[in-house]
PDB file of C-alpha atoms in Angstrom:
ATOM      1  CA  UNK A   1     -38.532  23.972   1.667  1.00 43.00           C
ATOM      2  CA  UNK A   2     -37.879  20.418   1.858  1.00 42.00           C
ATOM      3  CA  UNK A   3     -37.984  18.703   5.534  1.00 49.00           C
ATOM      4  CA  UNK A   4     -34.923  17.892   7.422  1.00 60.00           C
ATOM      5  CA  UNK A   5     -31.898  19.870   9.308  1.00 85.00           C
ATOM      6  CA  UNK A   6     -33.514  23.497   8.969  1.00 92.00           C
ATOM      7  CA  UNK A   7     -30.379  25.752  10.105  1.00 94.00           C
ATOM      8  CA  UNK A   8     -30.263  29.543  12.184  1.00 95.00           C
ATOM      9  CA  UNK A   9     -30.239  30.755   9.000  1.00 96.00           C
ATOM     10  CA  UNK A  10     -32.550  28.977   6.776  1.00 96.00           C
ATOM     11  CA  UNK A  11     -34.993  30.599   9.717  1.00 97.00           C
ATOM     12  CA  UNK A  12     -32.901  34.247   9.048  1.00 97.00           C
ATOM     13  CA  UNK A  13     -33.703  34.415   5.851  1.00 97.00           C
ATOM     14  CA  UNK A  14     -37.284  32.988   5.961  1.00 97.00           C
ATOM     15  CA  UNK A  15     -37.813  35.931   8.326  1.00 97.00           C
ATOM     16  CA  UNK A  16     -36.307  38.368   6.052  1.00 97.00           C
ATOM     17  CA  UNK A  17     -38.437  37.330   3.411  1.00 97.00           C
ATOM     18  CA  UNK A  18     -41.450  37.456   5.483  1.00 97.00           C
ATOM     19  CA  UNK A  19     -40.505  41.091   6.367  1.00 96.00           C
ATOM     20  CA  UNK A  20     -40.031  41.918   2.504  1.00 95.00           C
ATOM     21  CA  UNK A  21     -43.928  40.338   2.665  1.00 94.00           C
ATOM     22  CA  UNK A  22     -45.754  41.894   5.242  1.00 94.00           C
ATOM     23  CA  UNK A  23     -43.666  43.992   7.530  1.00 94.00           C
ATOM     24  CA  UNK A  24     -42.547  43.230  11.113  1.00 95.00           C
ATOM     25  CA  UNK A  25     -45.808  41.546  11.841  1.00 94.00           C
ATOM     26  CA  UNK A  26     -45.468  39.118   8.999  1.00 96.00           C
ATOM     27  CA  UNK A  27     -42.446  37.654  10.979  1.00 96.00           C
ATOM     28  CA  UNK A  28     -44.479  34.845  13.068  1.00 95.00           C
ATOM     29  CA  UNK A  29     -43.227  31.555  14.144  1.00 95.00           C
ATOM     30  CA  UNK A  30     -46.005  29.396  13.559  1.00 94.00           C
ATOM     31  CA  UNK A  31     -46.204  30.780   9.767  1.00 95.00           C
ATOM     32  CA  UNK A  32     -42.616  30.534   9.551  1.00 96.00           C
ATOM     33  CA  UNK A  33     -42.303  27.055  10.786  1.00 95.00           C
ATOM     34  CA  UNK A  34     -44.988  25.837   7.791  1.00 94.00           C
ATOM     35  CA  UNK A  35     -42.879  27.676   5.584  1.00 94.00           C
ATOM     36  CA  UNK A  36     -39.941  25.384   6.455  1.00 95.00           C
ATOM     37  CA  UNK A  37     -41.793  22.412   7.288  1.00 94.00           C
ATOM     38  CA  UNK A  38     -40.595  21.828  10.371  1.00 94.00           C
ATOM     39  CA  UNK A  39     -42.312  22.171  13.807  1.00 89.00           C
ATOM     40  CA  UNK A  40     -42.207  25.234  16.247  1.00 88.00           C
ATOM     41  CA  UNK A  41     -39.518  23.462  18.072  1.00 88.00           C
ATOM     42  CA  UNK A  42     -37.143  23.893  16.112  1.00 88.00           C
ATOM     43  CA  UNK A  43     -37.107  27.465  16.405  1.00 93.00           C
ATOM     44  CA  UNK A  44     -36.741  27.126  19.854  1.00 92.00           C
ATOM     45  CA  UNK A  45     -33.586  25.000  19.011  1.00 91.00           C
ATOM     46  CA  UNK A  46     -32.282  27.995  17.242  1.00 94.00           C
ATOM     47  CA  UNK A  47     -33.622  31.252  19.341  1.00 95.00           C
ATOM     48  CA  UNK A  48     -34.931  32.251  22.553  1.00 95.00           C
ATOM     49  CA  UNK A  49     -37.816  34.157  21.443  1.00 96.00           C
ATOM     50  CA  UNK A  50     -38.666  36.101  18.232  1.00 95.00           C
ATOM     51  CA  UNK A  51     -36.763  39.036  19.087  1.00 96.00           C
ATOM     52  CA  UNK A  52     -33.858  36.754  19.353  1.00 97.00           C
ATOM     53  CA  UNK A  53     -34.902  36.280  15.258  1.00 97.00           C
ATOM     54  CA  UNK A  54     -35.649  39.115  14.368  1.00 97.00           C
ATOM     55  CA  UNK A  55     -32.381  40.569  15.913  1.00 97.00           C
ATOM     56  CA  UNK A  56     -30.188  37.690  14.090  1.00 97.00           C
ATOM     57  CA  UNK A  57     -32.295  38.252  10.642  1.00 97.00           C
ATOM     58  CA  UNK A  58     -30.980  42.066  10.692  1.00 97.00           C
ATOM     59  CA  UNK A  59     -27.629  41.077  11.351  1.00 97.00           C
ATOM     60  CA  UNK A  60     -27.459  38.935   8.493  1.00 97.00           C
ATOM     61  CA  UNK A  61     -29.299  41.404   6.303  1.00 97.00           C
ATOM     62  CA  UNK A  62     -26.070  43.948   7.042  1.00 97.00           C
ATOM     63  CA  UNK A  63     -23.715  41.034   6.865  1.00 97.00           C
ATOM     64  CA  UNK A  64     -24.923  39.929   3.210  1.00 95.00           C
ATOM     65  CA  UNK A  65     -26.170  43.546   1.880  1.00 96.00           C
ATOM     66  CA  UNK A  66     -23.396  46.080   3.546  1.00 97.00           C
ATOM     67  CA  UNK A  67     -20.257  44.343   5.280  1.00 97.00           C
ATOM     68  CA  UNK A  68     -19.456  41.462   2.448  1.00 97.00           C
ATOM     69  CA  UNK A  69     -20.275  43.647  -0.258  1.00 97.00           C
ATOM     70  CA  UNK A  70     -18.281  46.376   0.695  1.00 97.00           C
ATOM     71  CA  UNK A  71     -15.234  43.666   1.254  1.00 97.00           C
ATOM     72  CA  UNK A  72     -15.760  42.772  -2.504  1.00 97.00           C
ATOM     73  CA  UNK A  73     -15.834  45.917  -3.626  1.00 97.00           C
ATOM     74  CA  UNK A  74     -12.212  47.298  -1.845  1.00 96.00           C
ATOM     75  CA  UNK A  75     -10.684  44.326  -3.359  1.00 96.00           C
ATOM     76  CA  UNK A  76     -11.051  46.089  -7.021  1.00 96.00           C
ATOM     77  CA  UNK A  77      -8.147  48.435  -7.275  1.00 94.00           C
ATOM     78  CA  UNK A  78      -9.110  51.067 -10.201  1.00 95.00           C
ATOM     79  CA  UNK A  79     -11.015  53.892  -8.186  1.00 93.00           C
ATOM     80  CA  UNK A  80     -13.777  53.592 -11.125  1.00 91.00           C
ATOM     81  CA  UNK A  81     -14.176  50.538 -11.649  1.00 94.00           C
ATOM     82  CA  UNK A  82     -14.873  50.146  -8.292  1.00 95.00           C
ATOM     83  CA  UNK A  83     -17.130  52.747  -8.583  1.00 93.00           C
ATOM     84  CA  UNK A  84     -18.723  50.915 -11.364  1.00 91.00           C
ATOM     85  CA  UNK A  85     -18.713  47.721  -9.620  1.00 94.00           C
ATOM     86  CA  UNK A  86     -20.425  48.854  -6.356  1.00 95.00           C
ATOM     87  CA  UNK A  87     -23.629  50.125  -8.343  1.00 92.00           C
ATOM     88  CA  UNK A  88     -23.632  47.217 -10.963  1.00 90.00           C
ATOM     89  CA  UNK A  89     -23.952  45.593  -7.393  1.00 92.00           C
ATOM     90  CA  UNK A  90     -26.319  47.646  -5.292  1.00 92.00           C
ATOM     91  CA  UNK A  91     -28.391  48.606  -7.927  1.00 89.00           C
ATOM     92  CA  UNK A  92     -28.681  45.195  -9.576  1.00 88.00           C
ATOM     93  CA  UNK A  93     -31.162  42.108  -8.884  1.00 87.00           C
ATOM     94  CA  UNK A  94     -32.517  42.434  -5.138  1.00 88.00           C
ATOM     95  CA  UNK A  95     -31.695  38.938  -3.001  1.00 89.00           C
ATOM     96  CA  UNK A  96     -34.819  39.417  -1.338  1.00 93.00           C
ATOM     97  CA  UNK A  97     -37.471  41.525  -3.166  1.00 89.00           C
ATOM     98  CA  UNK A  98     -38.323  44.218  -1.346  1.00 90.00           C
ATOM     99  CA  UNK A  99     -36.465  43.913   2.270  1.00 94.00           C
ATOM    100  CA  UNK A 100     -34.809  47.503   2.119  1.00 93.00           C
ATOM    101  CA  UNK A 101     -38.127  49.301   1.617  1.00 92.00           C
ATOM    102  CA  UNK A 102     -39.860  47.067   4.205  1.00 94.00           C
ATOM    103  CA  UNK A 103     -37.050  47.739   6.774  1.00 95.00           C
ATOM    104  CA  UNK A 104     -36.813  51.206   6.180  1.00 92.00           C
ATOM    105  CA  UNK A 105     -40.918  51.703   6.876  1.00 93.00           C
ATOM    106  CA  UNK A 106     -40.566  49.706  10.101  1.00 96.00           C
ATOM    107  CA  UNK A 107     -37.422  52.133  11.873  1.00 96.00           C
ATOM    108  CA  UNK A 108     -39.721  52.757  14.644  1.00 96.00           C
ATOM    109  CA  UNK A 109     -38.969  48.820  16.009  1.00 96.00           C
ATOM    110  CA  UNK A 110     -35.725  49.957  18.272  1.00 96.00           C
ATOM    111  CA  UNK A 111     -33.812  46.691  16.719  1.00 95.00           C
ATOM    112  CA  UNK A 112     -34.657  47.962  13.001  1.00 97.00           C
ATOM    113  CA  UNK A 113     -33.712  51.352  13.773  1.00 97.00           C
ATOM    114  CA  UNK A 114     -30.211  50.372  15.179  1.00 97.00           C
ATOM    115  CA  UNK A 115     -29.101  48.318  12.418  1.00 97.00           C
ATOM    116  CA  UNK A 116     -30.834  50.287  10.039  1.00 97.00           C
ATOM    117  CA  UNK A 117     -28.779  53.313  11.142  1.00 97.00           C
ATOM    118  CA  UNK A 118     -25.725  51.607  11.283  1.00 98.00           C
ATOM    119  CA  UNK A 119     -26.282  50.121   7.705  1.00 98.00           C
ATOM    120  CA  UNK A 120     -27.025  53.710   6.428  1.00 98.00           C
ATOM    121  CA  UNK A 121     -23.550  55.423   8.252  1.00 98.00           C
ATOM    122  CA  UNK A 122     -21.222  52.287   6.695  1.00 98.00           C
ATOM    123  CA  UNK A 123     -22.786  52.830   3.186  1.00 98.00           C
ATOM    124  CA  UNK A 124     -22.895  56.213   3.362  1.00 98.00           C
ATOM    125  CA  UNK A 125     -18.879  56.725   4.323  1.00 98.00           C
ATOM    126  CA  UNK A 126     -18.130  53.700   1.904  1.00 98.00           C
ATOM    127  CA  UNK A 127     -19.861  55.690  -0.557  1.00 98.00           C
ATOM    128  CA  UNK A 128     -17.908  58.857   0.159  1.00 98.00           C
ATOM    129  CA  UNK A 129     -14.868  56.818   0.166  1.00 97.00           C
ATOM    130  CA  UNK A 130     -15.391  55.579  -3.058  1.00 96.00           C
ATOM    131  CA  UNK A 131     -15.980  59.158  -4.314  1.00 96.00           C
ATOM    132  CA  UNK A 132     -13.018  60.569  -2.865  1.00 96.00           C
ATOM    133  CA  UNK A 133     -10.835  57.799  -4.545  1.00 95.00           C
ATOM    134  CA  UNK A 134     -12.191  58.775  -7.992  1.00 94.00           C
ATOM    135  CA  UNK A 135     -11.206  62.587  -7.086  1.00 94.00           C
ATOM    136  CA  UNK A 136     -13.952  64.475  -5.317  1.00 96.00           C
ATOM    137  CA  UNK A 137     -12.949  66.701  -1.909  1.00 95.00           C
ATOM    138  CA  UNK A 138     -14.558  65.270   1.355  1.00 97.00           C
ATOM    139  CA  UNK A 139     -17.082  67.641   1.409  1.00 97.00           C
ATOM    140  CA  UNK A 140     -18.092  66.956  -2.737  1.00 96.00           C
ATOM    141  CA  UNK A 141     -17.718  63.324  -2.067  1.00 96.00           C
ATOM    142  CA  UNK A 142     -20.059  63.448   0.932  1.00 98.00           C
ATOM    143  CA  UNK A 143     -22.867  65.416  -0.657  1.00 97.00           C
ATOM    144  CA  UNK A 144     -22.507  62.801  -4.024  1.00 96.00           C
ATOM    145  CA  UNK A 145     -23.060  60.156  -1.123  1.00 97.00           C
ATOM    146  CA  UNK A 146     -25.589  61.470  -0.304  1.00 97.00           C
ATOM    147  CA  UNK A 147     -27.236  62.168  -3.496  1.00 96.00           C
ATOM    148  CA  UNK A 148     -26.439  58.150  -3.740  1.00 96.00           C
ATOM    149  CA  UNK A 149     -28.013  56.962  -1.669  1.00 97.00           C
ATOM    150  CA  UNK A 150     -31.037  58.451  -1.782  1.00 96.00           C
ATOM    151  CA  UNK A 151     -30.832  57.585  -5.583  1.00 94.00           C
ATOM    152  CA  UNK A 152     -30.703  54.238  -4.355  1.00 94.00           C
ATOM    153  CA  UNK A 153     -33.264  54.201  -1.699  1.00 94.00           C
ATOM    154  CA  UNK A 154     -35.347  55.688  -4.417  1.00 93.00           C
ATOM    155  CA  UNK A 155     -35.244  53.130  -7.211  1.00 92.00           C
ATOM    156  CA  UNK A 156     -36.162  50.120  -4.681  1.00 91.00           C
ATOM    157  CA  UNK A 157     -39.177  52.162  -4.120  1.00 91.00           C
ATOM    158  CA  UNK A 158     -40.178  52.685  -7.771  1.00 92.00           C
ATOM    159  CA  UNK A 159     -39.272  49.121  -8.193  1.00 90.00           C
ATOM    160  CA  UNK A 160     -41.522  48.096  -5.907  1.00 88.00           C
ATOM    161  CA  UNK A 161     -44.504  50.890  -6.377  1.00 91.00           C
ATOM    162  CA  UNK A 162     -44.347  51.553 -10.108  1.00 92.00           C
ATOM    163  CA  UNK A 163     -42.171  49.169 -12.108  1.00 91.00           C
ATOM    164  CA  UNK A 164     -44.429  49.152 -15.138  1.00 94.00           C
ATOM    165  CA  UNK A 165     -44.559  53.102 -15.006  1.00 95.00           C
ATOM    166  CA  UNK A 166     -40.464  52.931 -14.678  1.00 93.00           C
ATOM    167  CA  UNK A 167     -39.137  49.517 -16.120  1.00 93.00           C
ATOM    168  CA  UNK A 168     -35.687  50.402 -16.328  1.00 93.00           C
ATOM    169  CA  UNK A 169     -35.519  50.250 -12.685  1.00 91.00           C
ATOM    170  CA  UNK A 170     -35.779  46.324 -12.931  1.00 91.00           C
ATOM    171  CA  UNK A 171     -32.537  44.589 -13.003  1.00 88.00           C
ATOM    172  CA  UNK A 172     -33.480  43.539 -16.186  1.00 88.00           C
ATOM    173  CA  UNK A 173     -36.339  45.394 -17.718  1.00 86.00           C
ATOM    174  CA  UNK A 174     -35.534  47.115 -21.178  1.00 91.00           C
ATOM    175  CA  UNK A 175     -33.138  50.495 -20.619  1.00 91.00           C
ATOM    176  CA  UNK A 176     -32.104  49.238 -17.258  1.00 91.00           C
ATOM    177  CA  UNK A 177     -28.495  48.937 -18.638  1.00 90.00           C
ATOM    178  CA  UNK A 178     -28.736  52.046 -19.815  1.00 94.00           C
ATOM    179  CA  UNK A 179     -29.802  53.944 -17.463  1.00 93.00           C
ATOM    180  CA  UNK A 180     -27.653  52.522 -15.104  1.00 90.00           C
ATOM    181  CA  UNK A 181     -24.655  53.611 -16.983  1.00 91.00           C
ATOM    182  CA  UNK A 182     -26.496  57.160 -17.315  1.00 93.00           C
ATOM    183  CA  UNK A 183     -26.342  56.898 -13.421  1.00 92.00           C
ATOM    184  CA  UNK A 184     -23.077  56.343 -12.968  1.00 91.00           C
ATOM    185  CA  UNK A 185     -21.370  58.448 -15.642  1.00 91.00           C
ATOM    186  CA  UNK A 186     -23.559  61.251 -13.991  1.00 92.00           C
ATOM    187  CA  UNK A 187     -22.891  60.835 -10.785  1.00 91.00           C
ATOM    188  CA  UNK A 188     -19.729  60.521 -11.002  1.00 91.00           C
ATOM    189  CA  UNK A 189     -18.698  63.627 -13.843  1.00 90.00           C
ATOM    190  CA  UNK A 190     -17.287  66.823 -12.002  1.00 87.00           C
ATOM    191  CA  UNK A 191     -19.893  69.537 -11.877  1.00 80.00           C
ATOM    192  CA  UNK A 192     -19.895  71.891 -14.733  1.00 70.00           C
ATOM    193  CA  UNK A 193     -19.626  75.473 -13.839  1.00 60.00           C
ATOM    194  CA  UNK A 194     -22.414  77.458 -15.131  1.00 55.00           C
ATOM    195  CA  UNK A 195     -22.060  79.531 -18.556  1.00 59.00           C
TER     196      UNK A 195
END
């Protein structure tokens, strides 16, 4: 990053992208302050301590990744198409490579856990929500949540674990179009009763 004014947030998302790195411990001020060429005083202009960082870098994780994306999405009116548009978003190109998987294997930090759970309830009643307006009962629309989600959860992890083995996981690896579209015509098509 070049030097000069280094905001709260160009320090956010540096720590972020640390945690998509390395975990939790990767999130150091000294190795974030190179990173931004600046000095360790400017953190201190910014935070109290690296809780204080690591508290405001989860925030804007579910700001950016939950809360605005969820505004965009309500704004399109057609139930499917908003449908559509919410896993052309969520399962598209990653801001920060990794971050989701990283977070998730560090829920035993209380700060992590809190916003981590609080991420998971908003996406997974948005995601019911959306599901009811195509159609589905509450209690169909919560189990296709469900099924979601962990669909979700799932391809950032093959993604990042096996994305030669499973290209079309990529947001733009050959098939990913594809299959994305398989995705979402099959999770959203009413089940078939058995013949």
């Amino acid at each position: 990053m070049a030097k000069g004014k280094v905001t709260k947030d160009d320090w956010t998302m540096a720590a972020l992208r640390a945690l998509a790195r390395g975990g939790l411990q990767a999130v150091a001020v000294d190795v974030l302050a190179r990173e931004l060429a600046v000095s360790r005083g400017s953190f201190y202009w910014h935070f109290e301590n690296r809780e204080a960082l690591l508290v405001a870098a989860l925030e804007a994780w579910e700001r950016h990744a939950t809360t605005e994306v969820v505004a965009a999405v309500r704004e399109e009116h057609d139930a499917r198409a908003r449908a559509r548009m919410l896993f052309a978003v969520a399962l598209g190109a990653e801001e920060i490579a990794g971050l989701e998987p990283a977070l998730v294997a560090h829920t035993a930090h209380p700060a992590v856990a809190e916003v981590v759970a609080r991420v998971t309830r908003t996406r997974l009643a948005f995601l019911a929500e959306i599901f009811g307006g195509v159609g589905f009962g509450p209690q169909e629309a919560r189990h296709r949540a469900l099924a979601a989600y962990a669909a979700y959860l799932g391809r950032l992890e093959l993604r990042r674990t096996a994305p030669d083995v499973a290209p079309e996981v990529l947001p733009d690896g050959p098939g990913a179009e594809a299959a994305l579209d398989h995705f979402i015509t099959m999770i959203l098509t009413p089940p078939h009763p058995p013949a």
